[in-house]
Amino acid sequence: MSAVTASLCSALVFVVFVSADQEMITAESGQDVTLTCRAPNNKFIGVEWSRADLGDEYVLLYRNGQYVPYYQHPSFKNRVDLQDRQMKDGDVSLILKDVMINYAGTYKCRVFMAETDSSQLISIISLRVDPPDLEMITAESGQDVTLPCRAPNKKIIVLRWSRADLEPKYMLSYWNGHFDPDLQHPSFMNRVDLQDRQMKDGDLSLILKDVTINDAGTYRCRVFMAETHSWQLISIISLSVVVPPDLQHPSFKNRVDLQHRQKKDGDVSLILKDVTINDAGTYECRVFMAETDLLKLISIISLRVVPPEQKTITAESGQDVTLTCRAPNNNILVLEWSRADLGDDYVLLYRDGHFDPHDQHPSFKNRVDLQDRQMKDGDVSLILKDVTINDTGTYECRVFMGETHLLKLISIISIISLRVVDPPGECVIRGEAASWLLMLVCCMDQLEDVRGRLSRGLLSLPYYVHLLSARCFLWKLTSCSFSHNLH
């Protein structure tokens, strides 16, 4: 038996158990971790780092100034080292490189004391290794998608891309430079490839072609490392596949988005932009669960959209008035300005870049125009010229957006109540009263004849006073306008 073997046997037989506080360390997959250990003095000739589940093999065994690789577990080969090979001041801390989730466990540090010819337990460290961060990718049905994965080195014997619900088959199995079609799930035949078959710089990214909603799920990229003779999980990717825009209702095109496209913390909230009264309704949110391969109803939301506030405008008779209205964008196919009492006629109808005079109410002929015929920035305001009291009423501005292609989705943009009043200081007499006064004006040319007849004693005085009063009243009406047609 060699001296080294004899010393090892002694180390295994004579063990001194000393109380050691257990330290907890958490690391992320791929990091380098230092497991600290400091012996009370320098009177030791060896260091043992072990983990119970490794059996008779060690994480690291260092004796008489050199490593003993024969007893090292293969998964730690070339991946561990002492922080200080001279073990100055009793420092026998271990550096564990590029940790994997299967490195999680309880590690014990022992030193072999020359004086007692025994091992002494110095420290116990519990290592927890978190898996790689879950990466979220969203793709549209029919697209090609790249699932990224990069290994720490090139010494890869086997690469496997998997999804839990496909087991025991794989999305892709790549062994010693060749694909293994026997282990591939049939749904991925001729649809997957490596981004770089030479796996340069450890690039193991997968290209998934022509994705469908059935491809949604959680994918894992694992490699079997030549150095460690063990499997290592490199990346976890959650793939969501959504329907293409062609299957999206046209009224929501360019108007919806996710609050967080990365769906952080499961947030799949929807942003609905520039709502109209047509958006009112009940909305349901469902997610596709990778574990069950089923859609799950998450929430039901009832949306109520109130119509635009009614504006009130007061104008004087004879003025030009602008009725303001602004659409959300420039993709306007039809613009309608209407008033309920006009029936099927419009104040203004603008279709495909042209006015439509056939459906315009005759009272607005040559009296209305758009403030901007190019409707820049969605400006569809109406100019109403030379208003009269007959223009009083409630006007509605509606647009038909070019993105929807459905006439029923015309949206009310604004509601304006117009009130037309007489200019201040002007006397306007309308209706039947105007008719009687006009008849009186027609008779006043006879007033002088009446006056002469009175002087000759042919008329009584009360009748003359009555006619004189009427003439005085008519003088006061010289500034009045009459709004009544006599037939």
GROMACS .gro file of C-alpha atoms in nm:
model
  487
    1MET     CA    1   0.000   0.000   0.000
    2SER     CA    2   0.141   0.341  -0.094
    3ALA     CA    3   0.203   0.615   0.156
    4VAL     CA    4  -0.074   0.826   0.003
    5THR     CA    5  -0.325   0.541   0.029
    6ALA     CA    6  -0.222   0.472   0.388
    7SER     CA    7  -0.270   0.837   0.478
    8LEU     CA    8  -0.613   0.838   0.316
    9CYS     CA    9  -0.718   0.534   0.512
   10SER     CA   10  -0.603   0.705   0.830
   11ALA     CA   11  -0.805   1.011   0.739
   12LEU     CA   12  -1.115   0.802   0.688
   13VAL     CA   13  -1.078   0.612   1.014
   14PHE     CA   14  -0.969   0.876   1.258
   15VAL     CA   15  -1.215   1.166   1.243
   16VAL     CA   16  -1.247   1.431   1.509
   17PHE     CA   17  -1.600   1.582   1.516
   18VAL     CA   18  -1.595   1.947   1.611
   19SER     CA   19  -1.909   2.163   1.620
   20ALA     CA   20  -1.929   2.389   1.313
   21ASP     CA   21  -2.197   2.645   1.238
   22GLN     CA   22  -2.377   2.583   0.909
   23GLU     CA   23  -2.356   2.867   0.659
   24MET     CA   24  -2.617   2.928   0.388
   25ILE     CA   25  -2.515   3.051   0.042
   26THR     CA   26  -2.740   3.120  -0.256
   27ALA     CA   27  -2.598   3.152  -0.605
   28GLU     CA   28  -2.734   3.185  -0.955
   29SER     CA   29  -2.667   2.924  -1.217
   30GLY     CA   30  -2.346   3.008  -1.405
   31GLN     CA   31  -2.182   3.206  -1.125
   32ASP     CA   32  -1.851   3.132  -0.952
   33VAL     CA   33  -1.896   3.072  -0.579
   34THR     CA   34  -1.650   3.077  -0.292
   35LEU     CA   35  -1.718   2.837  -0.003
   36THR     CA   36  -1.525   2.984   0.287
   37CYS     CA   37  -1.326   2.774   0.531
   38ARG     CA   38  -1.043   2.876   0.767
   39ALA     CA   39  -0.848   2.635   0.984
   40PRO     CA   40  -0.734   2.753   1.331
   41ASN     CA   41  -0.366   2.701   1.248
   42ASN     CA   42  -0.132   2.591   0.975
   43LYS     CA   43  -0.049   2.255   1.128
   44PHE     CA   44  -0.240   2.051   0.872
   45ILE     CA   45  -0.125   1.861   0.567
   46GLY     CA   46  -0.446   1.813   0.374
   47VAL     CA   47  -0.790   1.952   0.290
   48GLU     CA   48  -1.108   1.762   0.210
   49TRP     CA   49  -1.416   1.919   0.058
   50SER     CA   50  -1.702   1.670   0.045
   51ARG     CA   51  -2.073   1.639  -0.016
   52ALA     CA   52  -2.269   1.348   0.130
   53ASP     CA   53  -2.447   1.247  -0.191
   54LEU     CA   54  -2.114   1.194  -0.373
   55GLY     CA   55  -2.040   0.873  -0.183
   56ASP     CA   56  -1.670   0.793  -0.150
   57GLU     CA   57  -1.566   1.067  -0.389
   58TYR     CA   58  -1.473   1.423  -0.304
   59VAL     CA   59  -1.542   1.768  -0.435
   60LEU     CA   60  -1.172   1.833  -0.378
   61LEU     CA   61  -0.893   1.644  -0.204
   62TYR     CA   62  -0.562   1.822  -0.144
   63ARG     CA   63  -0.273   1.640   0.027
   64ASN     CA   64   0.089   1.730   0.078
   65GLY     CA   65   0.076   2.032  -0.153
   66GLN     CA   66  -0.095   1.865  -0.445
   67TYR     CA   67  -0.440   1.765  -0.566
   68VAL     CA   68  -0.548   1.401  -0.561
   69PRO     CA   69  -0.768   1.371  -0.874
   70TYR     CA   70  -0.821   0.998  -0.835
   71TYR     CA   71  -1.082   1.048  -0.561
   72GLN     CA   72  -1.250   1.354  -0.715
   73HIS     CA   73  -1.605   1.327  -0.843
   74PRO     CA   74  -1.600   1.382  -1.224
   75SER     CA   75  -1.863   1.660  -1.215
   76PHE     CA   76  -1.609   1.882  -1.033
   77LYS     CA   77  -1.310   1.808  -1.255
   78ASN     CA   78  -1.139   2.132  -1.364
   79ARG     CA   79  -1.415   2.332  -1.196
   80VAL     CA   80  -1.283   2.372  -0.840
   81ASP     CA   81  -0.973   2.524  -0.689
   82LEU     CA   82  -0.845   2.650  -0.357
   83GLN     CA   83  -0.864   3.023  -0.305
   84ASP     CA   84  -0.503   3.009  -0.179
   85ARG     CA   85  -0.298   2.703  -0.261
   86GLN     CA   86  -0.043   2.808   0.002
   87MET     CA   87  -0.332   2.804   0.252
   88LYS     CA   88  -0.189   3.114   0.418
   89ASP     CA   89  -0.333   3.184   0.764
   90GLY     CA   90  -0.529   2.859   0.740
   91ASP     CA   91  -0.737   2.976   0.441
   92VAL     CA   92  -0.869   2.661   0.271
   93SER     CA   93  -1.170   2.824   0.102
   94LEU     CA   94  -1.297   2.654  -0.212
   95ILE     CA   95  -1.376   2.825  -0.542
   96LEU     CA   96  -1.656   2.647  -0.727
   97LYS     CA   97  -1.671   2.764  -1.089
   98ASP     CA   98  -1.976   2.804  -1.308
   99VAL     CA   99  -2.220   2.643  -1.066
  100MET     CA  100  -2.515   2.440  -1.191
  101ILE     CA  101  -2.841   2.360  -1.015
  102ASN     CA  102  -2.720   2.004  -0.947
  103TYR     CA  103  -2.439   2.157  -0.738
  104ALA     CA  104  -2.691   2.245  -0.470
  105GLY     CA  105  -2.627   2.059  -0.146
  106THR     CA  106  -2.439   2.062   0.184
  107TYR     CA  107  -2.061   2.090   0.163
  108LYS     CA  108  -1.822   2.004   0.445
  109CYS     CA  109  -1.468   2.130   0.485
  110ARG     CA  110  -1.223   1.917   0.680
  111VAL     CA  111  -0.850   1.955   0.738
  112PHE     CA  112  -0.612   1.669   0.809
  113MET     CA  113  -0.406   1.750   1.119
  114ALA     CA  114  -0.049   1.624   1.118
  115GLU     CA  115  -0.024   1.621   1.499
  116THR     CA  116  -0.329   1.405   1.561
  117ASP     CA  117  -0.327   1.221   1.228
  118SER     CA  118  -0.701   1.287   1.204
  119SER     CA  119  -0.957   1.497   1.015
  120GLN     CA  120  -1.114   1.798   1.180
  121LEU     CA  121  -1.447   1.943   1.060
  122ILE     CA  122  -1.403   2.317   1.012
  123SER     CA  123  -1.717   2.439   0.830
  124ILE     CA  124  -2.050   2.326   0.686
  125ILE     CA  125  -2.198   2.522   0.399
  126SER     CA  126  -2.540   2.472   0.244
  127LEU     CA  127  -2.537   2.586  -0.118
  128ARG     CA  128  -2.857   2.674  -0.300
  129VAL     CA  129  -2.836   2.731  -0.676
  130ASP     CA  130  -3.121   2.911  -0.844
  131PRO     CA  131  -3.208   2.796  -1.196
  132PRO     CA  132  -3.152   3.030  -1.490
  133ASP     CA  133  -3.395   3.319  -1.514
  134LEU     CA  134  -3.709   3.237  -1.707
  135GLU     CA  135  -3.698   3.426  -2.034
  136MET     CA  136  -4.030   3.523  -2.192
  137ILE     CA  137  -4.069   3.525  -2.571
  138THR     CA  138  -4.386   3.611  -2.764
  139ALA     CA  139  -4.426   3.525  -3.131
  140GLU     CA  140  -4.701   3.537  -3.388
  141SER     CA  141  -4.831   3.222  -3.547
  142GLY     CA  142  -4.639   3.152  -3.867
  143GLN     CA  143  -4.320   3.327  -3.762
  144ASP     CA  144  -3.974   3.173  -3.714
  145VAL     CA  145  -3.847   3.208  -3.357
  146THR     CA  146  -3.500   3.183  -3.204
  147LEU     CA  147  -3.479   3.038  -2.853
  148PRO     CA  148  -3.145   3.162  -2.715
  149CYS     CA  149  -2.906   2.938  -2.520
  150ARG     CA  150  -2.533   2.977  -2.459
  151ALA     CA  151  -2.313   2.725  -2.276
  152PRO     CA  152  -2.002   2.833  -2.080
  153ASN     CA  153  -1.761   2.633  -2.298
  154LYS     CA  154  -1.741   2.416  -2.610
  155LYS     CA  155  -1.682   2.078  -2.446
  156ILE     CA  156  -2.037   1.956  -2.505
  157ILE     CA  157  -2.116   1.594  -2.577
  158VAL     CA  158  -2.497   1.610  -2.589
  159LEU     CA  159  -2.743   1.898  -2.635
  160ARG     CA  160  -3.113   1.856  -2.570
  161TRP     CA  161  -3.399   2.098  -2.610
  162SER     CA  162  -3.703   1.969  -2.421
  163ARG     CA  163  -4.057   2.055  -2.317
  164ALA     CA  164  -4.215   1.871  -2.025
  165ASP     CA  165  -4.531   1.764  -2.208
  166LEU     CA  166  -4.327   1.604  -2.491
  167GLU     CA  167  -4.140   1.352  -2.275
  168PRO     CA  168  -3.988   1.105  -2.337
  169LYS     CA  169  -3.934   1.271  -2.675
  170TYR     CA  170  -3.738   1.590  -2.731
  171MET     CA  171  -3.774   1.898  -2.939
  172LEU     CA  172  -3.415   1.842  -3.050
  173SER     CA  173  -3.143   1.597  -2.948
  174TYR     CA  174  -2.793   1.664  -3.079
  175TRP     CA  175  -2.518   1.413  -3.000
  176ASN     CA  176  -2.154   1.423  -3.107
  177GLY     CA  177  -2.224   1.659  -3.395
  178HIS     CA  178  -2.534   1.483  -3.527
  179PHE     CA  179  -2.909   1.516  -3.482
  180ASP     CA  180  -3.086   1.216  -3.329
  181PRO     CA  181  -3.423   1.191  -3.513
  182ASP     CA  182  -3.530   0.883  -3.315
  183LEU     CA  183  -3.564   1.092  -3.000
  184GLN     CA  184  -3.735   1.387  -3.168
  185HIS     CA  185  -4.106   1.454  -3.118
  186PRO     CA  186  -4.285   1.426  -3.456
  187SER     CA  187  -4.440   1.773  -3.428
  188PHE     CA  188  -4.092   1.925  -3.464
  189MET     CA  189  -3.969   1.717  -3.757
  190ASN     CA  190  -3.809   1.947  -4.017
  191ARG     CA  191  -3.907   2.251  -3.813
  192VAL     CA  192  -3.604   2.299  -3.585
  193ASP     CA  193  -3.236   2.367  -3.638
  194LEU     CA  194  -2.942   2.504  -3.446
  195GLN     CA  195  -2.851   2.864  -3.509
  196ASP     CA  196  -2.489   2.745  -3.534
  197ARG     CA  197  -2.424   2.374  -3.582
  198GLN     CA  198  -2.059   2.432  -3.489
  199MET     CA  199  -2.185   2.579  -3.160
  200LYS     CA  200  -1.922   2.850  -3.181
  201ASP     CA  201  -1.863   3.029  -2.850
  202GLY     CA  202  -2.109   2.788  -2.690
  203ASP     CA  203  -2.405   2.911  -2.898
  204LEU     CA  204  -2.677   2.646  -2.862
  205SER     CA  205  -2.967   2.866  -2.972
  206LEU     CA  206  -3.254   2.690  -3.145
  207ILE     CA  207  -3.449   2.809  -3.448
  208LEU     CA  208  -3.815   2.701  -3.442
  209LYS     CA  209  -3.981   2.751  -3.779
  210ASP     CA  210  -4.342   2.836  -3.861
  211VAL     CA  211  -4.466   2.841  -3.502
  212THR     CA  212  -4.827   2.759  -3.415
  213ILE     CA  213  -5.026   2.802  -3.095
  214ASN     CA  214  -4.947   2.437  -3.019
  215ASP     CA  215  -4.580   2.536  -2.980
  216ALA     CA  216  -4.658   2.751  -2.677
  217GLY     CA  217  -4.491   2.620  -2.362
  218THR     CA  218  -4.177   2.620  -2.147
  219TYR     CA  219  -3.857   2.499  -2.313
  220ARG     CA  220  -3.535   2.390  -2.142
  221CYS     CA  221  -3.187   2.381  -2.291
  222ARG     CA  222  -2.959   2.119  -2.130
  223VAL     CA  223  -2.609   2.003  -2.213
  224PHE     CA  224  -2.399   1.707  -2.106
  225MET     CA  225  -2.051   1.843  -2.031
  226ALA     CA  226  -1.742   1.641  -2.124
  227GLU     CA  227  -1.541   1.781  -1.833
  228THR     CA  228  -1.791   1.706  -1.560
  229HIS     CA  229  -1.973   1.407  -1.712
  230SER     CA  230  -2.297   1.562  -1.592
  231TRP     CA  231  -2.605   1.741  -1.724
  232GLN     CA  232  -2.630   2.117  -1.689
  233LEU     CA  233  -2.943   2.329  -1.733
  234ILE     CA  234  -2.845   2.636  -1.934
  235SER     CA  235  -3.167   2.824  -2.006
  236ILE     CA  236  -3.543   2.815  -1.953
  237ILE     CA  237  -3.765   2.990  -2.206
  238SER     CA  238  -4.141   3.043  -2.196
  239LEU     CA  239  -4.279   3.078  -2.547
  240SER     CA  240  -4.619   3.240  -2.607
  241VAL     CA  241  -4.770   3.220  -2.953
  242VAL     CA  242  -5.041   3.471  -3.043
  243VAL     CA  243  -5.271   3.484  -3.341
  244PRO     CA  244  -5.146   3.700  -3.628
  245PRO     CA  245  -5.298   4.045  -3.684
  246ASP     CA  246  -5.516   3.901  -3.962
  247LEU     CA  247  -5.719   3.725  -3.694
  248GLN     CA  248  -5.738   4.035  -3.481
  249HIS     CA  249  -6.061   4.228  -3.504
  250PRO     CA  250  -5.987   4.528  -3.728
  251SER     CA  251  -6.135   4.776  -3.483
  252PHE     CA  252  -5.848   4.702  -3.241
  253LYS     CA  253  -5.562   4.721  -3.491
  254ASN     CA  254  -5.285   4.950  -3.359
  255ARG     CA  255  -5.501   5.031  -3.056
  256VAL     CA  256  -5.406   4.759  -2.809
  257ASP     CA  257  -5.085   4.652  -2.638
  258LEU     CA  258  -4.972   4.455  -2.334
  259GLN     CA  259  -4.882   4.662  -2.030
  260HIS     CA  260  -4.566   4.449  -1.994
  261ARG     CA  261  -4.459   4.261  -2.305
  262GLN     CA  262  -4.225   4.055  -2.089
  263LYS     CA  263  -4.530   3.956  -1.880
  264LYS     CA  264  -4.326   4.023  -1.567
  265ASP     CA  265  -4.476   3.865  -1.255
  266GLY     CA  266  -4.756   3.725  -1.472
  267ASP     CA  267  -4.884   4.070  -1.569
  268VAL     CA  268  -5.085   4.028  -1.891
  269SER     CA  269  -5.288   4.348  -1.851
  270LEU     CA  270  -5.416   4.503  -2.174
  271ILE     CA  271  -5.390   4.869  -2.271
  272LEU     CA  272  -5.682   4.982  -2.490
  273LYS     CA  273  -5.600   5.314  -2.652
  274ASP     CA  274  -5.836   5.597  -2.742
  275VAL     CA  275  -6.158   5.419  -2.643
  276THR     CA  276  -6.487   5.495  -2.816
  277ILE     CA  277  -6.843   5.404  -2.722
  278ASN     CA  278  -6.812   5.108  -2.959
  279ASP     CA  279  -6.550   4.954  -2.727
  280ALA     CA  280  -6.807   4.902  -2.453
  281GLY     CA  281  -6.860   4.535  -2.371
  282THR     CA  282  -6.734   4.237  -2.170
  283TYR     CA  283  -6.370   4.135  -2.214
  284GLU     CA  284  -6.219   3.801  -2.110
  285CYS     CA  285  -5.850   3.732  -2.043
  286ARG     CA  286  -5.722   3.377  -2.097
  287VAL     CA  287  -5.368   3.238  -2.080
  288PHE     CA  288  -5.226   2.924  -2.232
  289MET     CA  289  -5.076   2.706  -1.957
  290ALA     CA  290  -4.768   2.510  -2.061
  291GLU     CA  291  -4.820   2.248  -1.790
  292THR     CA  292  -5.175   2.156  -1.889
  293ASP     CA  293  -5.157   2.258  -2.256
  294LEU     CA  294  -5.493   2.431  -2.199
  295LEU     CA  295  -5.633   2.783  -2.195
  296LYS     CA  296  -5.722   2.917  -1.850
  297LEU     CA  297  -5.971   3.199  -1.787
  298ILE     CA  298  -5.803   3.458  -1.565
  299SER     CA  299  -6.037   3.757  -1.554
  300ILE     CA  300  -6.364   3.900  -1.691
  301ILE     CA  301  -6.396   4.277  -1.724
  302SER     CA  302  -6.705   4.475  -1.823
  303LEU     CA  303  -6.612   4.805  -1.988
  304ARG     CA  304  -6.860   5.093  -2.005
  305VAL     CA  305  -6.770   5.392  -2.221
  306VAL     CA  306  -6.966   5.713  -2.173
  307PRO     CA  307  -7.028   5.931  -2.483
  308PRO     CA  308  -6.838   6.257  -2.528
  309GLU     CA  309  -6.950   6.551  -2.316
  310GLN     CA  310  -7.193   6.781  -2.494
  311LYS     CA  311  -7.050   7.124  -2.569
  312THR     CA  312  -7.269   7.434  -2.588
  313ILE     CA  313  -7.193   7.716  -2.830
  314THR     CA  314  -7.383   8.046  -2.854
  315ALA     CA  315  -7.357   8.254  -3.169
  316GLU     CA  316  -7.521   8.566  -3.304
  317SER     CA  317  -7.734   8.559  -3.612
  318GLY     CA  318  -7.523   8.632  -3.920
  319GLN     CA  319  -7.195   8.510  -3.773
  320ASP     CA  320  -6.975   8.225  -3.896
  321VAL     CA  321  -6.936   7.948  -3.638
  322THR     CA  322  -6.679   7.669  -3.600
  323LEU     CA  323  -6.803   7.341  -3.453
  324THR     CA  324  -6.488   7.167  -3.328
  325CYS     CA  325  -6.422   6.797  -3.374
  326ARG     CA  326  -6.094   6.598  -3.373
  327ALA     CA  327  -6.061   6.230  -3.471
  328PRO     CA  328  -5.791   6.004  -3.318
  329ASN     CA  329  -5.598   5.971  -3.646
  330ASN     CA  330  -5.598   6.055  -4.016
  331ASN     CA  331  -5.730   5.721  -4.146
  332ILE     CA  332  -6.079   5.859  -4.204
  333LEU     CA  333  -6.294   5.723  -4.485
  334VAL     CA  334  -6.622   5.893  -4.396
  335LEU     CA  335  -6.708   6.205  -4.196
  336GLU     CA  336  -7.066   6.284  -4.100
  337TRP     CA  337  -7.198   6.604  -3.945
  338SER     CA  338  -7.566   6.553  -3.860
  339ARG     CA  339  -7.859   6.698  -3.668
  340ALA     CA  340  -8.144   6.476  -3.554
  341ASP     CA  341  -8.426   6.696  -3.686
  342LEU     CA  342  -8.286   6.678  -4.042
  343GLY     CA  343  -8.396   6.317  -4.089
  344ASP     CA  344  -8.187   6.126  -4.342
  345ASP     CA  345  -8.008   6.439  -4.462
  346TYR     CA  346  -7.676   6.561  -4.329
  347VAL     CA  347  -7.529   6.897  -4.243
  348LEU     CA  348  -7.219   6.770  -4.423
  349LEU     CA  349  -7.116   6.431  -4.562
  350TYR     CA  350  -6.751   6.382  -4.660
  351ARG     CA  351  -6.665   6.051  -4.821
  352ASP     CA  352  -6.339   5.925  -4.976
  353GLY     CA  353  -6.191   6.274  -4.997
  354HIS     CA  354  -6.499   6.440  -5.151
  355PHE     CA  355  -6.813   6.616  -5.032
  356ASP     CA  356  -7.139   6.432  -5.104
  357PRO     CA  357  -7.400   6.699  -5.193
  358HIS     CA  358  -7.677   6.448  -5.269
  359ASP     CA  359  -7.738   6.369  -4.902
  360GLN     CA  360  -7.691   6.725  -4.774
  361HIS     CA  361  -7.989   6.915  -4.631
  362PRO     CA  362  -8.074   7.207  -4.864
  363SER     CA  363  -8.057   7.465  -4.584
  364PHE     CA  364  -7.680   7.404  -4.559
  365LYS     CA  365  -7.598   7.423  -4.932
  366ASN     CA  366  -7.294   7.651  -4.981
  367ARG     CA  367  -7.294   7.737  -4.611
  368VAL     CA  368  -7.066   7.469  -4.462
  369ASP     CA  369  -6.705   7.366  -4.509
  370LEU     CA  370  -6.432   7.181  -4.325
  371GLN     CA  371  -6.180   7.388  -4.133
  372ASP     CA  372  -5.909   7.169  -4.289
  373ARG     CA  373  -5.999   6.958  -4.593
  374GLN     CA  374  -5.679   6.760  -4.546
  375MET     CA  375  -5.803   6.679  -4.195
  376LYS     CA  376  -5.448   6.716  -4.063
  377ASP     CA  377  -5.399   6.563  -3.718
  378GLY     CA  378  -5.758   6.439  -3.737
  379ASP     CA  379  -5.910   6.790  -3.746
  380VAL     CA  380  -6.265   6.747  -3.882
  381SER     CA  381  -6.409   7.072  -3.743
  382LEU     CA  382  -6.702   7.226  -3.933
  383ILE     CA  383  -6.742   7.590  -4.035
  384LEU     CA  384  -7.108   7.699  -4.049
  385LYS     CA  385  -7.149   8.032  -4.229
  386ASP     CA  386  -7.404   8.311  -4.173
  387VAL     CA  387  -7.598   8.130  -3.901
  388THR     CA  388  -7.965   8.196  -3.840
  389ILE     CA  389  -8.200   8.096  -3.563
  390ASN     CA  390  -8.301   7.800  -3.776
  391ASP     CA  391  -7.949   7.661  -3.728
  392THR     CA  392  -8.013   7.618  -3.356
  393GLY     CA  393  -7.991   7.252  -3.254
  394THR     CA  394  -7.765   6.964  -3.146
  395TYR     CA  395  -7.494   6.861  -3.393
  396GLU     CA  396  -7.309   6.529  -3.390
  397CYS     CA  397  -6.972   6.459  -3.550
  398ARG     CA  398  -6.907   6.097  -3.653
  399VAL     CA  399  -6.615   5.936  -3.834
  400PHE     CA  400  -6.566   5.600  -4.000
  401MET     CA  401  -6.204   5.493  -3.951
  402GLY     CA  402  -6.022   5.337  -4.243
  403GLU     CA  403  -5.871   5.067  -4.019
  404THR     CA  404  -6.203   4.909  -3.927
  405HIS     CA  405  -6.370   4.854  -4.267
  406LEU     CA  406  -6.702   4.811  -4.086
  407LEU     CA  407  -6.957   5.089  -4.124
  408LYS     CA  408  -7.127   4.993  -3.799
  409LEU     CA  409  -6.811   5.102  -3.618
  410ILE     CA  410  -6.863   5.470  -3.692
  411SER     CA  411  -6.771   5.654  -3.373
  412ILE     CA  412  -6.926   5.968  -3.226
  413ILE     CA  413  -6.639   6.210  -3.170
  414SER     CA  414  -6.821   6.518  -3.044
  415ILE     CA  415  -7.168   6.649  -2.965
  416ILE     CA  416  -7.226   7.025  -2.987
  417SER     CA  417  -7.539   7.221  -2.894
  418LEU     CA  418  -7.562   7.541  -3.100
  419ARG     CA  419  -7.780   7.832  -2.987
  420VAL     CA  420  -7.826   8.128  -3.223
  421VAL     CA  421  -7.939   8.461  -3.073
  422ASP     CA  422  -8.009   8.808  -3.212
  423PRO     CA  423  -7.727   9.063  -3.202
  424PRO     CA  424  -7.747   9.294  -2.896
  425GLY     CA  425  -7.954   9.618  -2.949
  426GLU     CA  426  -8.125   9.492  -3.264
  427CYS     CA  427  -8.505   9.476  -3.281
  428VAL     CA  428  -8.640   9.172  -3.460
  429ILE     CA  429  -9.012   9.109  -3.495
  430ARG     CA  430  -9.121   8.767  -3.608
  431GLY     CA  431  -9.433   8.568  -3.670
  432GLU     CA  432  -9.788   8.702  -3.681
  433ALA     CA  433  -9.696   9.028  -3.514
  434ALA     CA  434  -9.463   9.106  -3.803
  435SER     CA  435  -9.747   9.045  -4.050
  436TRP     CA  436  -9.981   9.294  -3.882
  437LEU     CA  437  -9.714   9.560  -3.855
  438LEU     CA  438  -9.618   9.524  -4.220
  439MET     CA  439  -9.983   9.571  -4.314
  440LEU     CA  440  -9.986   9.884  -4.101
  441VAL     CA  441  -9.681  10.021  -4.281
  442CYS     CA  442  -9.859   9.973  -4.610
  443CYS     CA  443 -10.146  10.192  -4.486
  444MET     CA  444  -9.935  10.476  -4.349
  445ASP     CA  445  -9.906  10.646  -4.687
  446GLN     CA  446 -10.271  10.738  -4.634
  447LEU     CA  447 -10.200  10.910  -4.302
  448GLU     CA  448 -10.153  11.258  -4.456
  449ASP     CA  449 -10.490  11.229  -4.632
  450VAL     CA  450 -10.652  11.141  -4.301
  451ARG     CA  451 -10.487  11.441  -4.140
  452GLY     CA  452 -10.630  11.676  -4.409
  453ARG     CA  453 -10.976  11.534  -4.373
  454LEU     CA  454 -10.953  11.588  -3.998
  455SER     CA  455 -10.869  11.958  -4.047
  456ARG     CA  456 -11.174  11.993  -4.267
  457GLY     CA  457 -11.391  11.837  -3.995
  458LEU     CA  458 -11.450  11.520  -4.183
  459LEU     CA  459 -11.298  11.291  -3.910
  460SER     CA  460 -11.336  11.286  -3.536
  461LEU     CA  461 -11.035  11.371  -3.311
  462PRO     CA  462 -11.010  11.033  -3.134
  463TYR     CA  463 -10.959  10.856  -3.465
  464TYR     CA  464 -10.682  11.101  -3.557
  465VAL     CA  465 -10.507  11.048  -3.224
  466HIS     CA  466 -10.521  10.674  -3.282
  467LEU     CA  467 -10.360  10.707  -3.625
  468LEU     CA  468 -10.099  10.948  -3.493
  469SER     CA  469 -10.003  10.706  -3.219
  470ALA     CA  470  -9.968  10.433  -3.478
  471ARG     CA  471  -9.737  10.653  -3.685
  472CYS     CA  472  -9.523  10.723  -3.379
  473PHE     CA  473  -9.499  10.351  -3.310
  474LEU     CA  474  -9.395  10.284  -3.669
  475TRP     CA  475  -9.119  10.542  -3.635
  476LYS     CA  476  -8.975  10.337  -3.353
  477LEU     CA  477  -8.980  10.029  -3.578
  478THR     CA  478  -8.754  10.179  -3.844
  479SER     CA  479  -8.453   9.992  -3.697
  480CYS     CA  480  -8.642   9.663  -3.675
  481SER     CA  481  -8.616   9.372  -3.913
  482PHE     CA  482  -8.912   9.156  -4.001
  483SER     CA  483  -8.894   8.781  -4.012
  484HIS     CA  484  -9.218   8.672  -4.170
  485ASN     CA  485  -9.324   8.606  -4.528
  486LEU     CA  486  -9.653   8.757  -4.642
  487HIS     CA  487  -9.840   8.568  -4.910
   0.00000   0.00000   0.00000
